[in-house]
Short mmCIF file of C-alpha atoms in Angstrom, two decimals:
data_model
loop_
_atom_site.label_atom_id
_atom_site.label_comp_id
_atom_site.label_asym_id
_atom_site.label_seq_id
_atom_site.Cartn_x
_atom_site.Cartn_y
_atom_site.Cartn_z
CA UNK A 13 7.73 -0.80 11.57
CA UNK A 14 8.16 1.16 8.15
CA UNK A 15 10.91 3.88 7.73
CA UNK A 16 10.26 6.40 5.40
CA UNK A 17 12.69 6.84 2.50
CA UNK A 18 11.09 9.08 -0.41
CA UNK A 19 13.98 10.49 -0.63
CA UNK A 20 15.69 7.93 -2.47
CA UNK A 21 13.34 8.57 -5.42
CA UNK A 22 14.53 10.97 -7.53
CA UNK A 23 12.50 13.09 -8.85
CA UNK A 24 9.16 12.11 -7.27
CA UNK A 25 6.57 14.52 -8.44
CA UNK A 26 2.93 14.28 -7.58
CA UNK A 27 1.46 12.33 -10.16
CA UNK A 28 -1.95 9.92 -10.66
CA UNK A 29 -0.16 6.95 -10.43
CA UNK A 30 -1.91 3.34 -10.25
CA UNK A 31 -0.28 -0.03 -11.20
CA UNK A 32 3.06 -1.40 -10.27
CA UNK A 33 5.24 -4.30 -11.38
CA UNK A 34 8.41 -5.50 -10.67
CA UNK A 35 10.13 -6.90 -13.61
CA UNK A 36 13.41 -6.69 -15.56
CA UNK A 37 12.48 -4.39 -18.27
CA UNK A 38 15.76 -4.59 -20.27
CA UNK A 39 17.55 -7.90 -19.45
CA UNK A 40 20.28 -6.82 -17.37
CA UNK A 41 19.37 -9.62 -14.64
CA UNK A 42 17.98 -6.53 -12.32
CA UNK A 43 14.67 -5.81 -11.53
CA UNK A 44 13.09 -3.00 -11.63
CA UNK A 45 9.77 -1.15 -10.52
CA UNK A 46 7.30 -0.24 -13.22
CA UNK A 47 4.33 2.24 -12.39
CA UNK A 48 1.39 3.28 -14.57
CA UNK A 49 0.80 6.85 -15.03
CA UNK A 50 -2.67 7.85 -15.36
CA UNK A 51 -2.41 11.12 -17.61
CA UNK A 52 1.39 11.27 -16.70
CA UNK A 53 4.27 8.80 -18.28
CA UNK A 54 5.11 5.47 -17.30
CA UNK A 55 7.90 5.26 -15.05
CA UNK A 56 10.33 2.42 -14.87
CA UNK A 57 12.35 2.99 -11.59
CA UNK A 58 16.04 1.28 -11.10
CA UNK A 59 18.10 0.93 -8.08
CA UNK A 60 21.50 2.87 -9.82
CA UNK A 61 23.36 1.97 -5.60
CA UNK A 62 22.24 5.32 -4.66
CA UNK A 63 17.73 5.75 -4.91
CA UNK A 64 15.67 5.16 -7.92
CA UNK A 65 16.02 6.78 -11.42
CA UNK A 66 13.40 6.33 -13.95
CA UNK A 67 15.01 4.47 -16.46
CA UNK A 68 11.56 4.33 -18.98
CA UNK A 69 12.04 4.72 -22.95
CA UNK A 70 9.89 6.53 -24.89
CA UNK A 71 8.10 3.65 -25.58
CA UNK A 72 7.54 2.43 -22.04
CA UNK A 73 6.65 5.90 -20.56
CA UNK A 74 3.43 6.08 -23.43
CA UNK A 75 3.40 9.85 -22.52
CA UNK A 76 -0.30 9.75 -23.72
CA UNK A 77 -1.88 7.04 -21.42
CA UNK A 78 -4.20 6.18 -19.20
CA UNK A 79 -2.25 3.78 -17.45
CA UNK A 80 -3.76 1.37 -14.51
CA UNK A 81 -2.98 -1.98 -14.45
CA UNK A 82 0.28 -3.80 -15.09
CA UNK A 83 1.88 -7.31 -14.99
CA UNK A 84 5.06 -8.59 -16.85
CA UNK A 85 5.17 -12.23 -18.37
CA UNK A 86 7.08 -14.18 -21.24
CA UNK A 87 4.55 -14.76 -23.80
CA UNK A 88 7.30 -15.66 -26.63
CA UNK A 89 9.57 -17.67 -24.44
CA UNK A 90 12.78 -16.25 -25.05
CA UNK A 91 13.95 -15.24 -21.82
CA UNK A 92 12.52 -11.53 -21.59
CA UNK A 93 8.89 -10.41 -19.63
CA UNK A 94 6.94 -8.88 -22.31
CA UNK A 95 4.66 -6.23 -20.19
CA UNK A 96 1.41 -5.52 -20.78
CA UNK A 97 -0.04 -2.09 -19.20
CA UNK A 98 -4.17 -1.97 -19.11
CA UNK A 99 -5.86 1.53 -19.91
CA UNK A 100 -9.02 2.72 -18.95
CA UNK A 101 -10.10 5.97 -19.61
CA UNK A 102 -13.87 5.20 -18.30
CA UNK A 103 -15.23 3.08 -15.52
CA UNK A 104 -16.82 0.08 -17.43
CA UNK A 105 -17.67 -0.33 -21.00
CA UNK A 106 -16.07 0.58 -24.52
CA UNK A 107 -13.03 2.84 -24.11
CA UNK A 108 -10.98 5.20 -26.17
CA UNK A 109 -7.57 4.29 -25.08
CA UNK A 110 -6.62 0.93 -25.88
CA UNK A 111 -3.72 -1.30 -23.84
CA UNK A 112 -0.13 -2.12 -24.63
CA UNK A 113 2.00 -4.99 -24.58
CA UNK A 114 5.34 -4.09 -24.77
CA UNK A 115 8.21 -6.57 -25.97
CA UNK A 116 11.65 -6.24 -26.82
CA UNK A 117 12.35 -7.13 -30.38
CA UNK A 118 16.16 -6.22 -31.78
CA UNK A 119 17.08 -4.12 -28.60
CA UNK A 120 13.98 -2.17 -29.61
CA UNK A 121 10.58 -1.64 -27.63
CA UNK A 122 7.77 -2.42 -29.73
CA UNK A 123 4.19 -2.47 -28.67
CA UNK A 124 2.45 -5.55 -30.16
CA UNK A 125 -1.40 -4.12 -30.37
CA UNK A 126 -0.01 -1.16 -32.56
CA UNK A 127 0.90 -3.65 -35.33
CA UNK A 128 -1.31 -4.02 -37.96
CA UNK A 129 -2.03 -8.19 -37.86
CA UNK A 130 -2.58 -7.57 -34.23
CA UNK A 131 -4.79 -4.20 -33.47
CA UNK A 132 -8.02 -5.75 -34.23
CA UNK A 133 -7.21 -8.00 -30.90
CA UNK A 134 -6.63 -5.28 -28.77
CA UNK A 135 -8.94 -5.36 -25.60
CA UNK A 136 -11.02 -2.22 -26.01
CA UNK A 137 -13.03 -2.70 -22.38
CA UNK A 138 -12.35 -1.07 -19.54
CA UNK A 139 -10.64 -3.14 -17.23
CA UNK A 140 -8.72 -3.31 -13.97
CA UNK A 141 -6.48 -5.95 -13.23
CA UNK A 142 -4.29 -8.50 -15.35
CA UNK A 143 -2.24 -11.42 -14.48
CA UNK A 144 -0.04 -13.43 -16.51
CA UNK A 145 -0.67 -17.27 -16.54
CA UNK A 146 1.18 -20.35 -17.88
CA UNK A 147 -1.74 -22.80 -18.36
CA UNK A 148 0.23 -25.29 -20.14
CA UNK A 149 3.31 -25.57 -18.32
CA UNK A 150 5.07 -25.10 -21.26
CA UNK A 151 7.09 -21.85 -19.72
CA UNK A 152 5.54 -19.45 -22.36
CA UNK A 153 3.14 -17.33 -20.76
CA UNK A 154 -0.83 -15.65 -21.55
CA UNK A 155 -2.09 -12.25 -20.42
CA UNK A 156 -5.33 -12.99 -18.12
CA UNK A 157 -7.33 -9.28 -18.31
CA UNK A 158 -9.93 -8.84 -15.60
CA UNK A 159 -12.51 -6.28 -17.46
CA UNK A 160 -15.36 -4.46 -15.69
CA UNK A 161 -18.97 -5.10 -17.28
CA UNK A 162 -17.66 -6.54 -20.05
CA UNK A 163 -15.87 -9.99 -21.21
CA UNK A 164 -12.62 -10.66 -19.35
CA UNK A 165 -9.34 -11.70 -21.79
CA UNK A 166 -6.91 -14.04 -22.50
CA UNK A 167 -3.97 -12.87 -25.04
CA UNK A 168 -1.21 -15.59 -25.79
CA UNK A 169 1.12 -17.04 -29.18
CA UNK A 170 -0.13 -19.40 -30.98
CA UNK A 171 1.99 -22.49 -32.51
CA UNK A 172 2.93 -20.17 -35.13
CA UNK A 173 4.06 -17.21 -32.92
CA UNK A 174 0.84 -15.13 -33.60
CA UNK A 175 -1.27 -13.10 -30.91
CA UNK A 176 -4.23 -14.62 -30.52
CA UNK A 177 -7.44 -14.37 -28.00
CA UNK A 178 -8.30 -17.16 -26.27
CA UNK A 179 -10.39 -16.57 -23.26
CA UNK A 180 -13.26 -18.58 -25.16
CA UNK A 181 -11.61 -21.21 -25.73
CA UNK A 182 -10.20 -21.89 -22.48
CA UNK A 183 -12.73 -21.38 -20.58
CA UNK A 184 -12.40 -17.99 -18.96
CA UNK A 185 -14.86 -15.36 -21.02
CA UNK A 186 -16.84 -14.36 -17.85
CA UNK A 187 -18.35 -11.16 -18.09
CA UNK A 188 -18.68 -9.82 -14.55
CA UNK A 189 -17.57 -6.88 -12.41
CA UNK A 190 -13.53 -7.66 -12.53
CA UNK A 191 -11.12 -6.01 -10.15
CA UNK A 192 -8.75 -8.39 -9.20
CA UNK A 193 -6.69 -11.64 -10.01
CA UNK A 194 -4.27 -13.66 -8.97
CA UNK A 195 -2.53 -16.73 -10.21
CA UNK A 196 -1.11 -19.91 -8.57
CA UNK A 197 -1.28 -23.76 -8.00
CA UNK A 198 -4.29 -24.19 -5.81
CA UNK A 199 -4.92 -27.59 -6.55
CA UNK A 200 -2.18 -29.36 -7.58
CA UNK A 201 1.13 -28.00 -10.11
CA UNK A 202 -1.29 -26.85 -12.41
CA UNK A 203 -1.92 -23.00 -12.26
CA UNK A 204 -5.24 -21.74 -11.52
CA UNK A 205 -6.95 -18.23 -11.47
CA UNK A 206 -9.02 -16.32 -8.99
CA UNK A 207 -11.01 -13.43 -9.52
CA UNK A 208 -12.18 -10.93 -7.05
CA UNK A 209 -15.30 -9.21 -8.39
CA UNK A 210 -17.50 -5.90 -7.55
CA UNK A 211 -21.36 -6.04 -7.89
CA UNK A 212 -21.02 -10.17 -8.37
CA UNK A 213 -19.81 -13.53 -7.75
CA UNK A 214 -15.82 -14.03 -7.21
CA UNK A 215 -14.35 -16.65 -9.64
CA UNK A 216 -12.30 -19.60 -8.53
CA UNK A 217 -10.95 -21.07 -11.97
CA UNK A 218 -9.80 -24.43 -11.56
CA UNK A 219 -7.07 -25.31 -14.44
CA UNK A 220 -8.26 -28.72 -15.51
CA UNK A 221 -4.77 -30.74 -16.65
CA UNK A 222 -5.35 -29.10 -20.37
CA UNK A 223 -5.20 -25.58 -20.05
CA UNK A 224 -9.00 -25.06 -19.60
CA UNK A 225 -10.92 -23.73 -16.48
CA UNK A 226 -13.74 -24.60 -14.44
CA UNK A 227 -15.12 -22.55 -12.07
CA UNK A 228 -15.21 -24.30 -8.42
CA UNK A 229 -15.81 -21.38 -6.07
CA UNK A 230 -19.09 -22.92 -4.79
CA UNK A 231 -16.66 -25.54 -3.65
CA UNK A 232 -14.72 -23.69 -2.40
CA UNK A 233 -17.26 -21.32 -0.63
CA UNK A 234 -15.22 -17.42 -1.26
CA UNK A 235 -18.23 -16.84 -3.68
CA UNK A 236 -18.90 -13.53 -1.90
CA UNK A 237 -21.36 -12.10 -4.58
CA UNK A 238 -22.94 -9.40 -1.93
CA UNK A 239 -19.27 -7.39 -1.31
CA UNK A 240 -17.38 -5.15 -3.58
CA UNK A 241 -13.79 -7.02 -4.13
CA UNK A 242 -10.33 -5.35 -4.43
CA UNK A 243 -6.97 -6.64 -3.61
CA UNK A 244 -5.88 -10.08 -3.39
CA UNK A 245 -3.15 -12.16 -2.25
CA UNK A 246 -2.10 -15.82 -2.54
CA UNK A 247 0.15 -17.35 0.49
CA UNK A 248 0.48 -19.75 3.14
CA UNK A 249 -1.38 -18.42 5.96
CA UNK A 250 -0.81 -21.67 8.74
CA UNK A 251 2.16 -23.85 7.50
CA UNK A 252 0.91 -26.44 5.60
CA UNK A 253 2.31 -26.26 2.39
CA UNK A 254 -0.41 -25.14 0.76
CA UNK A 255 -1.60 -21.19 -0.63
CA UNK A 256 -4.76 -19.75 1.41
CA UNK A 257 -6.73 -16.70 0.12
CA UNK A 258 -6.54 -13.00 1.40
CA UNK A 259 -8.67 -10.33 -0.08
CA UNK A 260 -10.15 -7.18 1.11
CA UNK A 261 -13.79 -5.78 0.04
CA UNK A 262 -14.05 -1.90 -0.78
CA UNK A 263 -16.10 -0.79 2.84
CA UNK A 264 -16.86 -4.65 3.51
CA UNK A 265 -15.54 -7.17 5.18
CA UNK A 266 -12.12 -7.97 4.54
CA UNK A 267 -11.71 -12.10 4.44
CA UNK A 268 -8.55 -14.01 4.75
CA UNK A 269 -9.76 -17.98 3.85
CA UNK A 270 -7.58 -21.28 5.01
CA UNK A 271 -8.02 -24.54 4.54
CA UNK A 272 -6.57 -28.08 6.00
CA UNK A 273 -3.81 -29.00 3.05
CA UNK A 274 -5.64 -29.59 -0.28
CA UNK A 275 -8.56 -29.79 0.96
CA UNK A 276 -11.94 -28.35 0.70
CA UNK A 277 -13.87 -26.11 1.93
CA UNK A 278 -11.80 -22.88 2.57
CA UNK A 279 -13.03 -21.30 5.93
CA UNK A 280 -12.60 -17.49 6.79
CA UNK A 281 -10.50 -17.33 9.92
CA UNK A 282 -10.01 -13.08 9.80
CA UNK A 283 -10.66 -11.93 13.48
CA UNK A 284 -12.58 -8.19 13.81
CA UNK A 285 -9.75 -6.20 13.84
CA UNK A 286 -8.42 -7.51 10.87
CA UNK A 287 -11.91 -7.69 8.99
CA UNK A 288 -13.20 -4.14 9.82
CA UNK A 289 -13.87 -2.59 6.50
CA UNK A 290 -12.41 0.01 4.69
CA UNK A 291 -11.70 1.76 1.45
CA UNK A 292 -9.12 -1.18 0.24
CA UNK A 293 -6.99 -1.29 -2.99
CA UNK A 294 -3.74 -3.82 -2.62
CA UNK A 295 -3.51 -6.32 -0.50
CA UNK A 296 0.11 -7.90 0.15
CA UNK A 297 1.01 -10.49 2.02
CA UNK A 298 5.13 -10.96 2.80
CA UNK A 299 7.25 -11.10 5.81
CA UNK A 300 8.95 -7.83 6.33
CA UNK A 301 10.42 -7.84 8.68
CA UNK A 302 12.06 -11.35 8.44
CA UNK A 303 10.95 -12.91 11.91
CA UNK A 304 9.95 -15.92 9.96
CA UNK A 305 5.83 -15.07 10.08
CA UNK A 306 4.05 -13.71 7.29
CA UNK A 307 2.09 -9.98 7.27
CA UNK A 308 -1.03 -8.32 5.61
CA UNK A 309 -0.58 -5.23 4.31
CA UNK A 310 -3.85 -3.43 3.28
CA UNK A 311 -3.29 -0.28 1.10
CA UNK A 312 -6.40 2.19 1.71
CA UNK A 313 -7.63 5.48 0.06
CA UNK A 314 -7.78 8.07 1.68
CA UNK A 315 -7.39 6.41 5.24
CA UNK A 316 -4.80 5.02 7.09
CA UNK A 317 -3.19 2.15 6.10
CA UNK A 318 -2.99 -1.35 8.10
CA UNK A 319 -1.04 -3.99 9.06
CA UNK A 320 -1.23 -7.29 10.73
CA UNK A 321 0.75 -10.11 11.34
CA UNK A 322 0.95 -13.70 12.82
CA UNK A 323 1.78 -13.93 16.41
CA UNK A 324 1.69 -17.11 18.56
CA UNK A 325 -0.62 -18.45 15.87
CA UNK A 326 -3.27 -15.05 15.75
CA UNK A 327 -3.61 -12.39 13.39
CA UNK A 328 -2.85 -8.96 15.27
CA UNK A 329 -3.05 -5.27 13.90
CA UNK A 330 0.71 -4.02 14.14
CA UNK A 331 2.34 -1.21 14.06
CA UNK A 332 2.62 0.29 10.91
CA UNK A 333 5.26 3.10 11.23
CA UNK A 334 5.72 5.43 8.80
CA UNK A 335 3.75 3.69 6.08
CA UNK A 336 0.22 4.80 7.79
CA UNK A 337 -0.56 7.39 5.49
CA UNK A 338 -3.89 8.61 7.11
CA UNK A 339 -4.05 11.22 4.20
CA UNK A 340 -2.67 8.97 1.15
CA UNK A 341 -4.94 8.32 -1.92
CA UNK A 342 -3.45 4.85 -2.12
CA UNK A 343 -4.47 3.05 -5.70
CA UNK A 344 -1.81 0.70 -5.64
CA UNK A 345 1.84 -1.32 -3.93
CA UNK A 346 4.22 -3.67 -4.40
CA UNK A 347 6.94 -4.80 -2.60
CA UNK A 348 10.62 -6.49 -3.62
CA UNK A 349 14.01 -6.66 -2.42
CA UNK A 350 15.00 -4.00 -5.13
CA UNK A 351 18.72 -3.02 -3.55
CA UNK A 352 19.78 -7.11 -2.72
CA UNK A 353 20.08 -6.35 1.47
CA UNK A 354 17.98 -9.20 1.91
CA UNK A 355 15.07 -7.02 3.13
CA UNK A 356 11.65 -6.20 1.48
CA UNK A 357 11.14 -2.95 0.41
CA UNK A 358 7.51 -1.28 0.01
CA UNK A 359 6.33 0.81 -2.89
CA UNK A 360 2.77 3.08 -2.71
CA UNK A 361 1.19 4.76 -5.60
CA UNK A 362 -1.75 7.35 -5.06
CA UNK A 363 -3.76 9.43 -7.21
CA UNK A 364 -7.08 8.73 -8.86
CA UNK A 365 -8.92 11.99 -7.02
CA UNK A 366 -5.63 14.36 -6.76
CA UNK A 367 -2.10 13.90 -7.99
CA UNK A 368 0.87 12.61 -4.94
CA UNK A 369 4.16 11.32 -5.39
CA UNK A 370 5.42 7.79 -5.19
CA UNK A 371 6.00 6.58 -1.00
CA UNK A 372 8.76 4.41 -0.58
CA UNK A 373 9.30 2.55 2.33
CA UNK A 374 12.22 0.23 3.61
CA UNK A 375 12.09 -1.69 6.89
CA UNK A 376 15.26 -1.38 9.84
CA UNK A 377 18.04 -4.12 10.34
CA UNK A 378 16.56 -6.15 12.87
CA UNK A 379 19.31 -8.80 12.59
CA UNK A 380 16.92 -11.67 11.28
CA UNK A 381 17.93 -14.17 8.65
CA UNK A 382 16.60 -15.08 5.40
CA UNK A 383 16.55 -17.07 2.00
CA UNK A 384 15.48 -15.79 -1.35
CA UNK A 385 14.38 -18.50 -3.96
CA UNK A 386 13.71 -17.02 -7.59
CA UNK A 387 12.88 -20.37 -9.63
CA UNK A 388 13.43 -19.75 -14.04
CA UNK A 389 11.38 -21.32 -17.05
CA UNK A 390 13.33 -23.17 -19.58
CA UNK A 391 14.46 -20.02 -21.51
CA UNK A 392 15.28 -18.23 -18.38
CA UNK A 393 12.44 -16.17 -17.59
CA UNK A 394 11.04 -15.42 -14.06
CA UNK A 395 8.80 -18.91 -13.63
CA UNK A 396 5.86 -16.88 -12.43
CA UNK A 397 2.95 -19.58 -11.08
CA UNK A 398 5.41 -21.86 -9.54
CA UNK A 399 5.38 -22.53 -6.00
CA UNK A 400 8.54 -22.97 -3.51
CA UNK A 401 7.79 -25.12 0.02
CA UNK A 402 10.90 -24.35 2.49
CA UNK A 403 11.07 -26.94 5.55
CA UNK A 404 12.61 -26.03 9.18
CA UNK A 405 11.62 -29.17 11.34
CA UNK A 406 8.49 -29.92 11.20
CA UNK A 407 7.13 -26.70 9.76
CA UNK A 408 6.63 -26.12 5.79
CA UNK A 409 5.85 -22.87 4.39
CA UNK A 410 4.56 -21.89 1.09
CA UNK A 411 5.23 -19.21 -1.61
CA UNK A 412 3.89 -18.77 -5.50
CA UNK A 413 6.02 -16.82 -7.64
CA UNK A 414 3.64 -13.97 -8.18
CA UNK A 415 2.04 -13.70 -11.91
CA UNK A 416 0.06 -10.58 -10.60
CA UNK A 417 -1.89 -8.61 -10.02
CA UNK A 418 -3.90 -8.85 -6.67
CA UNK A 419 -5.30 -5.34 -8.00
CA UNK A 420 -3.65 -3.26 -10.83
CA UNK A 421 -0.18 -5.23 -9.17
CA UNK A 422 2.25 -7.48 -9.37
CA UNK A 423 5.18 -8.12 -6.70
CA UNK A 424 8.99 -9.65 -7.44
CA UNK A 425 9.31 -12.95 -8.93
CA UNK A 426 10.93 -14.28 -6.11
CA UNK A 427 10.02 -16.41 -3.21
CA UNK A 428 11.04 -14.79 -0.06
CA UNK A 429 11.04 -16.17 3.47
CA UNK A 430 12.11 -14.76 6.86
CA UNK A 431 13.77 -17.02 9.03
CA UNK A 432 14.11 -15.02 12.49
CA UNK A 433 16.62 -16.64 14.47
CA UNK A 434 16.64 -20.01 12.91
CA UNK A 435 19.57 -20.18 10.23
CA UNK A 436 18.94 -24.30 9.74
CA UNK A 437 17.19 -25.27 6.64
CA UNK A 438 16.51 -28.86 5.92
CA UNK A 439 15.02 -28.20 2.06
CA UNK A 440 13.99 -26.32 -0.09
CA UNK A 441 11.71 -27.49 -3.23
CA UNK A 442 10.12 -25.92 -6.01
CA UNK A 443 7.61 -26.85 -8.35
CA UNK A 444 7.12 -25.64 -11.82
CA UNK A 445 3.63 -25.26 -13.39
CA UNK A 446 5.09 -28.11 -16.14
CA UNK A 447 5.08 -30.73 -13.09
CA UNK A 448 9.02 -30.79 -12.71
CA UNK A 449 10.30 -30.25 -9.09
CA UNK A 450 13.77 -29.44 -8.35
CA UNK A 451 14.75 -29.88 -3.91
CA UNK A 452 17.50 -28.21 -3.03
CA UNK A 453 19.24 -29.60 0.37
CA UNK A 454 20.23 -27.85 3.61
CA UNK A 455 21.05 -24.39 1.78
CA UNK A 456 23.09 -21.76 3.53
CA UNK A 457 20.52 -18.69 5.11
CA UNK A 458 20.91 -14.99 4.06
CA UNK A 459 21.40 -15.88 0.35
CA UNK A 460 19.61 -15.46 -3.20
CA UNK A 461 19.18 -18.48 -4.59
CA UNK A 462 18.98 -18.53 -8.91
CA UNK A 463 17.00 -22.03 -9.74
CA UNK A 464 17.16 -22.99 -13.18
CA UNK A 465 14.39 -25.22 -14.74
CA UNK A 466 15.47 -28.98 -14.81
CA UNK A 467 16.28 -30.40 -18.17
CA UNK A 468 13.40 -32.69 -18.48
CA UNK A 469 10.19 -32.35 -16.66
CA UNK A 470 11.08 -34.50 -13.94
CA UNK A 471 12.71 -34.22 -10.13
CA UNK A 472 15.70 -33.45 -9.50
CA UNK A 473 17.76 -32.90 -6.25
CA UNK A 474 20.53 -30.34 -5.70
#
């Protein structure tokens, strides 16, 4: 299915590479990929109509660091992704290296935790994953940090524009065995947080209408305390309009949870093939190749990776191409339309145990339609958390704008749906973590479509 295309990456040196991102890290409307270096600089690749030139600063490529996790999010609310990149320099505990969050102040790159008013806040755990997260609905986002052994953290502003710590506070200072999260509106247009764990119980945290979290994975029975968590995904597994769970566990069973609508329990519907353990880091879900069902991809280390898709209503291993990689030390992927054909392209890090280059992977014209929905807060910022339904007949299908990470990743803020054969649309409708839903009527296929947030927080119809 894959076709390999490394050599549109220009200069791609073996590296230990972990994290990636897809964000706009200058605000010139164009996203681009950001990977962690672990030892090795920061890279900040952008599609120039030719392959992929690191286009890092100084400041972005932190020479210096021990780069792992990454996630982009506007904490300030003026239209730009600040990006925070985790560090860990040990595998749980105190660490030496402390993270970043970058932001663009004047034109200029600034990190935040190297100011004086703000270094005392910086996280100095060793984490894994982070996520961004707007719990109010307000459009201004907080950094969720998954730490290992130690408590997890929650940076946002304040009223009065200073970094603060909140995880207290709202709810969320578990100290457990973090690896992954992901963010989205499980129960309703509030956004809510899961967290995979290793060595303990996974974390279902319910937002509660006020920007505090309960934890409700007994209810929803993905506790999983005996298996070793990695990568996560949020989507809509059978068409109901509603985000189902997939996560694999490091040499355990791999799970992929459903549920009827809203309700609960969720129930584990992963058949063997898909299930059969192995040595898992990212898990994305997307349709590649545009035939209107979604896929699994499951990013291993040092073993081949998998796929699997939906056919005739079953989960299948496909054909995986070029992307296999039987000898990759896989620590990390995203994927994102980066060069606007309307297909998904597929980015692999490795490294951790010995230095490769960067894999990147793009998928053949198959002459499939599709629609691409990327929804904005209320300054203009990707509106990460919200969730776009499109409807063909009597089918609904379900996306959340992706506030990271899964593990050490983020994908594109940008709902995208195959459509196969079918180039009718009935509607389209998203809805923003502040409540406000915007439906957009019988758009045109094979198109982008920029949604601004509605005035007021109410519904509007386009």
């Amino acid at each position: 299915m894959f076709i390999a295309r490394h050599d549109l990456i220009f200069n791609n040196i073996d590296r230990l590479s972990y994290g990636v991102a897809i964000c706009d890290i200058d605000g010139d409307g164009e996203f681009e990929f950001v990977v962690t270096g672990y030892g090795y600089h920061n890279l900040a690749l952008k599609w120039n109509g030719r392959g992929l030139l690191d286009a890092a600063d100084a400041v972005l490529a932190d020479q210096h660091g021990q780069a792992i996790g990454v996630a982009a999010g506007d904490i300030d609310g003026d239209g730009i992704e600040e990006i925070y990149v985790l560090n860990s320099d040990t595998l749980a505990g105190p660490k030496q290296q402390f993270d970043r969050l970058f932001a663009l102040h004047g034109g200029q790159r600034v990190d935040l935790f190297a100011q004086p008013e703000t270094q005392p806040l910086a996280n100095r755990s060793a984490g894994r994953s982070v996520s961004v997260i707007d719990r109010f609905g307000f459009g201004r986002y907080a950094f969720f940090v998954a730490n290992y052994a130690a408590v997890m953290r929650l940076y946002e502003l304040d009223n009065n524009w200073r970094l603060n710590e909140t995880a207290r506070s709202a709810g969320l200072n578990y100290a457990t065995g973090g690896r992954a999260v992901v963010a989205g509106p499980l129960f309703g247009s509030d956004v809510d947080l899961i967290a995979i764990n290793e060595r303990g119980a996974n974390l279902v945290l319910a937002n509660r209408g006020d920007g505090t979290f309960v934890d409700v994975a007994n209810d929803c029975q993905i506790v999983d305390r005996q298996f070793h968590g990695r990568g996560v995904a949020l989507f809509d597994a059978n068409d109901d309009g509603c985000l189902d769970i997939a996560y694999g566990n490091w040499e355990g069973p791999h799970r992929l949870w459903v549920r009827a609508g809203n309700t609960l329990p969720f129930h584990n519907i992963a058949p063997m093939e898909l299930a059969t353990s192995s040595r898992i880091r990212t898990v994305i879900a997307a349709d590649f190749d545009n035939d209107g069902n979604p896929e699994l991809f499951f990013n291993n280390f040092g073993e081949p990776n998998r796929l699997f898709g939906r056919r005739s209503g079953q989960w299948i291993e496909l054909d995986i191409g070029d992307a296999r990689e039987a000898d990759g030390l896989g620590t990390g992927a995203a994927v994102a339309d980066i060069d606007g054909d309307g297909r998904l392209e597929l980015l692999i890090t490795h490294g951790e145990s010995a230095p490769q280059p960067l894999s990147y992977y793009q998928m053949p014209a198959n002459g499939n339609h599709w629609l691409r929905i990327r929804p904005l807060t209320r300054s203009g910022a990707p509106a990460r958390g919200a969730l776009v339904t499109i409807q063909q007949g009597d089918r609904i299908t379900a996306s959340v704008i992706d506030g990271g990470s899964g593990y050490l990743c983020q994908m594109e803020p940008v709902a995208h749906f195959g459509l196969g054969q079918n180039t009718s649309i009935d509607q389209v409708s998203i809805q923003w973590p502040s409540g406000a839903t915007t439906i957009i009527t019988r758009p045109h296929a094979d198109q982008l479509i920029i949604v601004p947030h509605p005035a007021v927080d109410d519904d509007q119809i386009l």
